[in-house]
Amino acid sequence: MKKLMDKVAVVTGAGGGLGREISLHFAREGAKVIATDINKTELRKTVNIIEAEVTNSVHAIEMDVSDPSSISHTADYVKETFTKVDILVNNAGFLKYNHIFDYELDDWDKLMNVNLRGYFLVTQAFTKMMVENNQGKIINISSVAATNGLPGGTAYAASKGGINSMTKVLATDLAPYNINVNAIAPGPIDGDFLNVNANEESLKKRIDKTLFKRLGTYSDVARPVVFLASSDSDWITGTVLVTDGGFTV
């Protein structure tokens, strides 16, 4: 039996990478997916990939998680069109490494606006529909960077540490409404963020630190997200689930 049959799931940052993979896994499990992203071109690719396998399962909406009016407009549309939201995955993210003395304030602000402020604003907007139905699952995409010293990753690590803390507080605030709030903290993934921001030497160091001597895949993370979005995780809330192949061990 499909784990997410007839559930309505909102996924941010669904235009590629992990967000695209999560959206695909959700569709396979029977969910109606509202895929959101600021990049319309990549979002359309996500829709085409999913619809080629699971028809009538995904709806694309352009949304900027750093813009409250964009979020509000999208939330209103989702409520009018689908009447409910059962699952929210906060995945949209921005990453830029640099030494603390070279990190530009504009880059810091952009990263925080997307990675931390954006998670808060999106959760605030879409959780209202969950409260009305007295149920819901929220999954925040964090990172092992929140707990491991990552050279040049001051802003990124700070944003992910904030996500971990926010996850625990939201779990407390939303428990009376039967809403589970958890986070996933992936280790190094063979994908867009890492491939753009890491050189061959740093990739080798990451691989050597994992117990399985390989980088993770998007699917390695998407499958646990499905678990946290399903009824299998009804007794789990306020947890940061590390999915890193033993990287932090």
Tab-separated table of C-alpha atoms in Angstrom:
chain	number	residue	atom	x	y	z
A	1	MET	CA	0.000	0.000	0.000
A	2	LYS	CA	1.247	3.471	-0.835
A	3	LYS	CA	2.360	5.421	2.230
A	4	LEU	CA	1.098	8.889	1.233
A	5	MET	CA	-2.084	8.099	-0.685
A	6	ASP	CA	-4.265	11.199	-1.208
A	7	LYS	CA	-2.005	13.395	0.919
A	8	VAL	CA	-1.307	16.952	-0.236
A	9	ALA	CA	2.401	17.777	0.059
A	10	VAL	CA	4.148	21.111	-0.455
A	11	VAL	CA	7.858	20.893	-1.304
A	12	THR	CA	10.030	24.010	-1.546
A	13	GLY	CA	13.142	24.080	-3.698
A	14	ALA	CA	11.618	21.387	-5.913
A	15	GLY	CA	13.272	22.657	-9.090
A	16	GLY	CA	16.171	20.256	-8.805
A	17	GLY	CA	18.423	18.152	-6.635
A	18	LEU	CA	16.981	16.879	-3.392
A	19	GLY	CA	13.678	18.743	-3.754
A	20	ARG	CA	13.051	17.104	-7.103
A	21	GLU	CA	13.874	13.659	-5.706
A	22	ILE	CA	11.613	14.147	-2.674
A	23	SER	CA	8.777	15.271	-4.947
A	24	LEU	CA	9.236	12.188	-7.117
A	25	HIS	CA	9.251	9.832	-4.119
A	26	PHE	CA	6.123	11.509	-2.743
A	27	ALA	CA	4.320	11.089	-6.072
A	28	ARG	CA	5.299	7.425	-6.196
A	29	GLU	CA	3.730	7.000	-2.761
A	30	GLY	CA	0.411	8.481	-3.872
A	31	ALA	CA	0.713	12.090	-2.755
A	32	LYS	CA	-0.536	15.098	-4.659
A	33	VAL	CA	2.632	17.208	-4.812
A	34	ILE	CA	2.738	20.998	-4.950
A	35	ALA	CA	6.270	21.600	-6.197
A	36	THR	CA	7.523	25.136	-5.590
A	37	ASP	CA	10.691	26.895	-6.654
A	38	ILE	CA	11.928	30.325	-7.722
A	39	ASN	CA	13.319	28.834	-10.946
A	40	LYS	CA	10.435	28.239	-13.372
A	41	THR	CA	12.576	26.452	-15.960
A	42	GLU	CA	13.935	23.870	-13.526
A	43	LEU	CA	10.515	23.511	-11.934
A	44	ARG	CA	9.059	22.579	-15.300
A	45	LYS	CA	11.757	19.906	-15.671
A	46	THR	CA	10.698	18.469	-12.317
A	47	VAL	CA	7.086	18.284	-13.450
A	48	ASN	CA	8.047	16.590	-16.712
A	49	ILE	CA	10.189	13.989	-14.923
A	50	ILE	CA	7.484	13.153	-12.390
A	51	GLU	CA	4.590	13.159	-14.868
A	52	ALA	CA	6.492	10.779	-17.134
A	53	GLU	CA	6.292	8.215	-14.337
A	54	VAL	CA	3.258	9.197	-12.231
A	55	THR	CA	0.577	11.139	-14.110
A	56	ASN	CA	-1.643	13.787	-12.516
A	57	SER	CA	0.473	13.822	-9.382
A	58	VAL	CA	2.304	17.160	-9.378
A	59	HIS	CA	1.386	20.829	-9.606
A	60	ALA	CA	4.102	23.477	-10.069
A	61	ILE	CA	3.991	26.938	-8.486
A	62	GLU	CA	6.710	29.573	-8.741
A	63	MET	CA	7.504	30.799	-5.217
A	64	ASP	CA	10.297	32.801	-3.586
A	65	VAL	CA	10.751	31.646	0.023
A	66	SER	CA	12.471	34.925	0.905
A	67	ASP	CA	9.430	36.970	-0.183
A	68	PRO	CA	6.460	36.978	2.244
A	69	SER	CA	4.025	38.158	-0.440
A	70	SER	CA	5.058	35.324	-2.775
A	71	ILE	CA	4.558	32.804	0.033
A	72	SER	CA	1.196	34.273	1.018
A	73	HIS	CA	-0.037	34.236	-2.573
A	74	THR	CA	1.009	30.603	-2.977
A	75	ALA	CA	-0.570	29.534	0.311
A	76	ASP	CA	-3.857	31.189	-0.662
A	77	TYR	CA	-3.804	29.445	-4.035
A	78	VAL	CA	-3.091	26.064	-2.473
A	79	LYS	CA	-5.938	26.496	-0.006
A	80	GLU	CA	-8.390	27.473	-2.737
A	81	THR	CA	-7.298	24.677	-5.064
A	82	PHE	CA	-6.529	21.768	-2.725
A	83	THR	CA	-8.329	22.898	0.499
A	84	LYS	CA	-5.623	21.370	2.714
A	85	VAL	CA	-1.932	20.685	3.268
A	86	ASP	CA	-0.931	17.427	4.950
A	87	ILE	CA	2.840	17.595	4.465
A	88	LEU	CA	5.333	20.455	4.219
A	89	VAL	CA	8.972	19.953	3.275
A	90	ASN	CA	11.188	22.998	3.785
A	91	ASN	CA	14.021	22.259	1.388
A	92	ALA	CA	14.840	25.452	-0.539
A	93	GLY	CA	18.407	26.452	0.186
A	94	PHE	CA	21.398	28.577	-0.729
A	95	LEU	CA	25.041	27.700	-0.130
A	96	LYS	CA	28.205	29.719	-0.418
A	97	TYR	CA	31.514	28.931	1.252
A	98	ASN	CA	34.105	31.557	2.115
A	99	HIS	CA	36.526	32.384	4.900
A	100	ILE	CA	35.006	34.588	7.578
A	101	PHE	CA	37.205	37.555	6.615
A	102	ASP	CA	36.124	37.302	2.976
A	103	TYR	CA	32.421	36.575	3.440
A	104	GLU	CA	30.278	39.359	2.004
A	105	LEU	CA	27.364	40.673	4.036
A	106	ASP	CA	25.046	40.443	1.040
A	107	ASP	CA	25.824	36.716	0.757
A	108	TRP	CA	25.219	36.245	4.493
A	109	ASP	CA	21.862	38.011	4.248
A	110	LYS	CA	20.781	36.059	1.153
A	111	LEU	CA	21.698	32.745	2.779
A	112	MET	CA	19.846	33.537	5.993
A	113	ASN	CA	16.823	34.875	4.120
A	114	VAL	CA	16.478	31.617	2.199
A	115	ASN	CA	17.768	28.966	4.611
A	116	LEU	CA	16.373	30.211	7.918
A	117	ARG	CA	13.935	33.105	7.507
A	118	GLY	CA	12.404	31.310	4.530
A	119	TYR	CA	11.758	28.146	6.558
A	120	PHE	CA	10.020	30.211	9.229
A	121	LEU	CA	7.861	32.182	6.793
A	122	VAL	CA	6.796	29.146	4.769
A	123	THR	CA	5.996	27.140	7.903
A	124	GLN	CA	3.987	30.024	9.346
A	125	ALA	CA	1.905	30.344	6.164
A	126	PHE	CA	1.176	26.686	5.421
A	127	THR	CA	0.812	25.407	8.977
A	128	LYS	CA	-2.429	27.362	9.353
A	129	MET	CA	-4.101	24.841	7.042
A	130	MET	CA	-2.718	21.965	9.095
A	131	VAL	CA	-4.111	23.511	12.274
A	132	GLU	CA	-7.562	23.697	10.684
A	133	ASN	CA	-7.412	19.943	9.991
A	134	ASN	CA	-5.743	19.122	13.330
A	135	GLN	CA	-2.972	17.096	11.677
A	136	GLY	CA	0.180	17.490	9.606
A	137	LYS	CA	3.812	16.586	9.028
A	138	ILE	CA	6.597	19.150	8.645
A	139	ILE	CA	10.074	18.066	7.578
A	140	ASN	CA	12.913	20.589	7.578
A	141	ILE	CA	16.047	19.846	5.564
A	142	SER	CA	19.043	20.583	7.764
A	143	SER	CA	22.656	19.396	7.405
A	144	VAL	CA	25.474	17.797	9.380
A	145	ALA	CA	27.146	21.175	8.890
A	146	ALA	CA	25.063	22.337	11.857
A	147	THR	CA	27.181	20.257	14.217
A	148	ASN	CA	30.461	19.730	12.351
A	149	GLY	CA	33.066	22.415	11.756
A	150	LEU	CA	33.005	23.070	8.013
A	151	PRO	CA	35.800	25.321	6.693
A	152	GLY	CA	34.300	28.416	5.109
A	153	GLY	CA	30.796	27.398	6.113
A	154	THR	CA	30.073	29.890	8.882
A	155	ALA	CA	26.823	31.205	7.424
A	156	TYR	CA	25.580	27.848	6.143
A	157	ALA	CA	26.314	26.055	9.417
A	158	ALA	CA	24.674	28.841	11.417
A	159	SER	CA	21.523	28.634	9.288
A	160	LYS	CA	21.294	24.864	9.667
A	161	GLY	CA	21.903	25.061	13.413
A	162	GLY	CA	19.033	27.527	13.545
A	163	ILE	CA	16.849	25.087	11.626
A	164	ASN	CA	17.596	22.347	14.168
A	165	SER	CA	16.638	24.613	17.051
A	166	MET	CA	13.543	25.904	15.278
A	167	THR	CA	12.453	22.321	14.571
A	168	LYS	CA	12.417	21.500	18.284
A	169	VAL	CA	10.507	24.652	19.212
A	170	LEU	CA	7.957	24.175	16.432
A	171	ALA	CA	7.433	20.579	17.548
A	172	THR	CA	6.521	21.922	20.979
A	173	ASP	CA	4.308	24.734	19.685
A	174	LEU	CA	2.414	22.573	17.193
A	175	ALA	CA	1.990	19.362	19.190
A	176	PRO	CA	-1.445	20.481	20.500
A	177	TYR	CA	-2.625	20.484	16.871
A	178	ASN	CA	-1.350	16.955	16.180
A	179	ILE	CA	1.419	18.247	13.907
A	180	ASN	CA	4.751	16.453	13.833
A	181	VAL	CA	7.847	18.552	13.148
A	182	ASN	CA	11.168	16.882	12.381
A	183	ALA	CA	14.371	17.603	10.506
A	184	ILE	CA	16.678	15.566	8.300
A	185	ALA	CA	20.404	16.300	8.466
A	186	PRO	CA	22.101	14.854	5.370
A	187	GLY	CA	25.812	14.288	5.113
A	188	PRO	CA	27.715	14.928	1.873
A	189	ILE	CA	25.516	14.232	-1.161
A	190	ASP	CA	26.690	13.659	-4.710
A	191	GLY	CA	24.742	16.539	-6.194
A	192	ASP	CA	24.490	20.194	-7.153
A	193	PHE	CA	25.542	21.915	-3.917
A	194	LEU	CA	28.578	19.772	-3.251
A	195	ASN	CA	29.736	19.475	-6.839
A	196	VAL	CA	29.720	23.242	-7.285
A	197	ASN	CA	31.277	24.143	-3.937
A	198	ALA	CA	33.896	21.404	-3.411
A	199	ASN	CA	37.100	20.518	-5.216
A	200	GLU	CA	38.514	17.041	-5.808
A	201	GLU	CA	40.577	17.069	-2.614
A	202	SER	CA	37.707	18.105	-0.359
A	203	LEU	CA	35.412	15.549	-1.990
A	204	LYS	CA	37.923	12.812	-1.212
A	205	LYS	CA	38.106	13.943	2.430
A	206	ARG	CA	34.330	13.757	2.713
A	207	ILE	CA	34.200	10.301	1.169
A	208	ASP	CA	36.959	9.058	3.480
A	209	LYS	CA	34.989	10.263	6.531
A	210	THR	CA	31.891	8.212	5.685
A	211	LEU	CA	31.781	4.649	6.957
A	212	PHE	CA	30.584	3.376	3.583
A	213	LYS	CA	33.303	5.261	1.655
A	214	ARG	CA	30.934	6.945	-0.758
A	215	LEU	CA	28.894	10.085	-1.114
A	216	GLY	CA	25.190	9.903	-0.420
A	217	THR	CA	22.569	10.101	-3.147
A	218	TYR	CA	19.404	12.180	-3.255
A	219	SER	CA	17.421	8.980	-2.906
A	220	ASP	CA	19.321	8.118	0.302
A	221	VAL	CA	17.736	11.210	1.834
A	222	ALA	CA	14.355	11.214	0.065
A	223	ARG	CA	13.400	7.782	1.422
A	224	PRO	CA	13.749	8.853	5.099
A	225	VAL	CA	11.773	12.002	4.251
A	226	VAL	CA	8.934	9.768	3.027
A	227	PHE	CA	9.120	7.922	6.347
A	228	LEU	CA	8.819	11.168	8.339
A	229	ALA	CA	5.944	12.298	6.127
A	230	SER	CA	3.999	9.063	6.596
A	231	SER	CA	1.976	7.604	9.459
A	232	ASP	CA	4.980	5.396	10.278
A	233	SER	CA	6.463	8.387	12.113
A	234	ASP	CA	3.391	9.410	14.127
A	235	TRP	CA	5.270	8.968	17.429
A	236	ILE	CA	8.313	10.960	16.306
A	237	THR	CA	8.549	14.729	16.687
A	238	GLY	CA	11.232	17.284	17.507
A	239	THR	CA	13.919	14.956	16.125
A	240	VAL	CA	16.867	15.690	13.858
A	241	LEU	CA	17.448	12.500	11.872
A	242	VAL	CA	21.055	12.286	10.679
A	243	THR	CA	21.357	10.600	7.279
A	244	ASP	CA	25.065	10.706	6.558
A	245	GLY	CA	26.458	7.211	6.039
A	246	GLY	CA	28.355	7.525	9.291
A	247	PHE	CA	30.071	10.801	8.318
A	248	THR	CA	29.652	12.297	11.778
A	249	VAL	CA	30.718	9.116	13.591
